[in-house]
Structure formats: structure tokens, C-alpha cells
Coordinates of C-alpha atoms in Angstrom, one line a residue:
M1 CA -2.7 -52.9 232.2
N2 CA -0.7 -50.7 229.9
R3 CA 2.5 -51.6 231.6
L4 CA 1.7 -55.3 231.2
V5 CA 1.0 -54.8 227.5
M6 CA 4.2 -52.8 227.0
A7 CA 6.3 -55.3 229.0
S8 CA 4.9 -58.1 226.8
I9 CA 5.7 -56.2 223.6
A10 CA 9.2 -55.5 224.8
A11 CA 9.7 -59.2 225.7
L12 CA 8.5 -60.3 222.3
A13 CA 10.7 -57.8 220.5
S14 CA 13.8 -58.8 222.4
A15 CA 13.0 -62.5 221.9
S16 CA 12.7 -62.0 218.1
V17 CA 16.0 -60.1 218.1
F18 CA 17.6 -63.0 220.1
A19 CA 16.2 -65.6 217.6
A20 CA 17.7 -63.9 214.5
P21 CA 20.5 -65.7 212.7
V22 CA 24.0 -64.8 213.7
T23 CA 26.9 -64.7 211.3
Y24 CA 30.2 -65.9 212.8
I25 CA 33.5 -65.1 211.0
L26 CA 35.9 -67.9 211.2
D27 CA 39.1 -67.3 213.1
P28 CA 42.0 -68.3 210.8
H29 CA 44.3 -68.9 213.8
H30 CA 41.9 -71.5 215.2
T31 CA 40.5 -73.1 212.1
Y32 CA 42.5 -75.9 210.6
P33 CA 41.2 -78.5 208.2
S34 CA 43.5 -81.6 208.6
F35 CA 43.4 -84.8 206.6
E36 CA 44.8 -88.3 206.4
A37 CA 45.4 -90.3 203.3
D38 CA 46.9 -93.7 202.5
H39 CA 50.5 -94.1 201.4
M40 CA 51.5 -97.2 199.4
G41 CA 48.3 -99.2 199.8
G42 CA 48.3 -99.5 203.6
L43 CA 52.1 -99.1 204.2
S44 CA 51.5 -95.9 206.2
V45 CA 49.1 -93.0 206.6
W46 CA 50.1 -89.5 205.6
R47 CA 48.7 -86.7 207.7
G48 CA 48.6 -83.0 206.9
K49 CA 46.7 -79.8 207.3
F50 CA 45.9 -76.5 205.6
T51 CA 47.1 -73.5 207.6
E52 CA 45.2 -70.7 205.7
T53 CA 41.4 -70.6 205.8
A54 CA 38.7 -68.0 205.6
G55 CA 34.9 -68.3 206.0
K56 CA 31.8 -67.9 207.9
V57 CA 29.0 -69.8 209.6
V58 CA 25.5 -68.5 209.9
Y59 CA 23.6 -70.0 212.9
D60 CA 20.0 -69.6 214.0
K61 CA 19.7 -71.6 217.2
E62 CA 15.9 -71.1 217.6
A63 CA 15.1 -71.9 213.9
K64 CA 17.5 -74.8 213.9
S65 CA 19.1 -73.7 210.7
G66 CA 22.4 -72.4 209.5
S67 CA 25.0 -72.5 206.8
I68 CA 28.8 -73.0 206.4
D69 CA 31.1 -71.4 203.8
I70 CA 34.8 -71.9 204.0
T71 CA 37.7 -71.4 201.6
V72 CA 41.1 -73.0 202.0
N73 CA 44.3 -71.8 200.4
V74 CA 45.7 -75.0 198.8
N75 CA 49.2 -73.5 198.8
S76 CA 49.1 -73.6 202.7
I77 CA 49.3 -77.4 202.8
D78 CA 51.6 -78.6 205.5
F79 CA 52.7 -82.2 205.9
G80 CA 55.6 -81.2 208.2
M81 CA 58.0 -82.0 205.3
A82 CA 58.9 -79.3 202.8
K83 CA 59.5 -81.8 199.9
M84 CA 56.1 -83.4 200.4
D85 CA 54.4 -80.0 200.6
E86 CA 55.9 -79.0 197.2
H87 CA 55.0 -82.3 195.6
A88 CA 51.4 -81.9 196.9
K89 CA 51.2 -78.4 195.3
S90 CA 52.5 -79.7 191.9
P91 CA 50.3 -80.5 188.9
E92 CA 50.8 -84.2 189.8
I93 CA 48.5 -83.8 192.9
F94 CA 46.6 -80.6 193.7
D95 CA 47.9 -78.4 190.9
A96 CA 47.8 -75.4 193.2
A97 CA 48.9 -72.9 190.5
K98 CA 45.8 -73.8 188.5
Y99 CA 43.4 -74.5 191.5
P100 CA 44.7 -72.3 194.4
T101 CA 41.7 -72.8 196.6
A102 CA 39.3 -75.5 197.8
S103 CA 35.9 -74.6 199.3
Y104 CA 33.0 -76.1 201.2
S105 CA 29.5 -74.7 201.2
G106 CA 26.7 -76.4 203.1
K107 CA 23.7 -76.1 205.3
F108 CA 23.0 -77.6 208.7
S109 CA 20.9 -80.7 208.1
R110 CA 20.6 -82.4 211.5
F111 CA 20.3 -81.1 215.1
D112 CA 20.3 -82.6 218.6
G113 CA 18.1 -80.1 220.3
N114 CA 19.4 -76.7 219.1
T115 CA 22.9 -78.1 218.4
P116 CA 23.8 -78.9 214.8
T117 CA 25.2 -82.4 214.3
E118 CA 25.5 -82.6 210.5
A119 CA 25.8 -80.4 207.4
Q120 CA 25.0 -81.4 203.8
G121 CA 27.0 -79.5 201.2
T122 CA 29.5 -79.5 198.4
L123 CA 33.2 -79.6 198.3
T124 CA 35.0 -77.9 195.4
M125 CA 38.5 -79.1 194.9
H126 CA 40.8 -79.3 191.9
G127 CA 38.0 -77.8 189.7
V128 CA 35.4 -80.4 190.7
T129 CA 32.4 -80.0 192.9
K130 CA 30.8 -83.0 194.6
P131 CA 28.5 -83.5 197.6
V132 CA 30.2 -84.1 201.0
T133 CA 28.5 -84.6 204.3
L134 CA 30.1 -83.1 207.4
V135 CA 29.5 -84.9 210.7
I136 CA 29.6 -82.3 213.5
N137 CA 31.1 -84.1 216.4
S138 CA 30.9 -81.2 218.8
F139 CA 29.5 -77.7 218.6
M140 CA 29.5 -75.0 221.4
C141 CA 29.0 -71.3 221.8
K142 CA 30.1 -69.5 224.9
P143 CA 31.9 -66.3 226.1
N144 CA 35.6 -66.4 225.6
P145 CA 37.1 -66.3 229.1
M146 CA 39.8 -63.9 228.0
T147 CA 37.9 -61.4 225.7
K148 CA 34.4 -61.9 227.3
Q149 CA 33.1 -62.0 223.7
E150 CA 30.9 -64.8 222.4
V151 CA 32.7 -67.5 220.3
C152 CA 31.5 -70.7 218.7
G153 CA 33.6 -73.7 218.0
A154 CA 33.2 -77.1 216.4
D155 CA 34.9 -80.3 215.5
A156 CA 33.7 -81.8 212.3
S157 CA 34.7 -84.8 210.2
A158 CA 34.1 -86.2 206.7
A159 CA 35.3 -88.8 204.3
F160 CA 35.5 -88.8 200.5
D161 CA 37.3 -90.4 197.5
R162 CA 39.9 -88.0 196.2
A163 CA 39.9 -89.7 192.8
E164 CA 36.4 -88.3 192.3
F165 CA 38.0 -84.9 192.4
G166 CA 40.7 -85.7 189.9
V167 CA 43.4 -86.0 192.6
N168 CA 44.4 -89.6 192.0
F169 CA 48.2 -89.6 192.4
G170 CA 49.4 -93.0 193.5
D171 CA 46.4 -95.0 192.2
K172 CA 48.8 -96.9 189.8
Y173 CA 51.0 -97.8 192.8
G174 CA 48.1 -99.2 194.9
F175 CA 47.4 -96.1 197.0
K176 CA 43.9 -96.1 198.5
M177 CA 41.9 -93.0 197.3
G178 CA 39.9 -92.5 200.6
V179 CA 40.6 -89.3 202.5
K180 CA 39.5 -88.6 206.1
L181 CA 39.0 -84.9 207.1
Q182 CA 39.1 -83.5 210.6
I183 CA 38.2 -79.9 210.9
Q184 CA 38.6 -77.7 214.0
V185 CA 36.9 -74.3 213.7
E186 CA 36.2 -71.3 215.9
G187 CA 34.4 -68.1 215.0
S188 CA 33.1 -64.8 216.5
P189 CA 30.0 -62.8 215.6
A190 CA 30.6 -60.4 212.7
G191 CA 30.5 -56.8 213.4

């Protein structure tokens, strides 16, 4: 009888350890927020990405909860065209000297089973903070086949009006202010 009680206590203790939230540090080599924005009122679509990010995700699968905190270096903007990159960093658009980072902070707000499908949070960009909802299109945790360590990855998307953040270059020329975000992210447990 004592063995059964001890085995039950051990099982409960290990289950509660397993159910604890896990903090995942985002891998800057596999995390790229990319975006697309209008050029000349529908003439074409400009696409770019930010190549320097840092952050973490806290995920509690059993409790169906978690949070996201990510910071982006605005000076790492990359359109694939140096002149456009420099213009985007200028005071006319992002004003990267004054606002060198953008950040997102949110909490998982919807789940499909134990898998997060949405996060509600705030985006801070150009000195302005506004609510932005991330749709989590895919989310998976599994052992990395090369390192054998657990990794989690996701693909998320969002849309917002950049003029609401004071980034309204081109509005006088008929540029549409809508921006679509696509974010690929991977992270490993801290520690």
C-alpha cells in the first residue's frame, strides 16, 4: 500500500512540474517579422523585414495560457534596397534615431485544444502604443532533430493602420496606410 501511495505522489509531483509554464527565448536567427505595405495607392506592394529581434514566449500548455514579448531593432529594416532602407529609417518614416525599437507584448487569448491560435496585445512603434491582435496560423513544439533539444515555432500574422502610429508617409500621394505583418518565430527553453 505504501508503494502505491508513494508512486501516486511521485506521479502527481512530476505532473505538476510538467504543467508549469516554460519560458522560450526567441532565436534571433529564426525570428523575422516581415511586412507588406502599399506603394502609390495600389501601384505596387513593398515588402520588407526586420533582421534583428529579441524576446521570449512563456507557454503553459496545460493551463492554456502564455505571453509574448518581442523587441525589434528598427535600424535592421531590410527592403533589399539600401536607399529604401535609409529612407525608412529617416525622420520622414520610422525616425529610427528617435525611436530605435518597436515592441509587441501580449497574452495568448484563444486556443485550439492546447495550441494557441491568437494573442491579444499592444504594439509600440514610433512612440505610440495601440492594441494589435496576432493570429497564430501555426504553432508547434518538438525536439530539434539536430540538437535533440525542444524548440517551439510559430507563424503569426496581423494587420494595422500605420497612420495610427504616426507613420503616415505617402498619405498625401494616395498611399494606403494598411500594413500586413507576417512573423516567423522559433525559440528554445531558457536555461
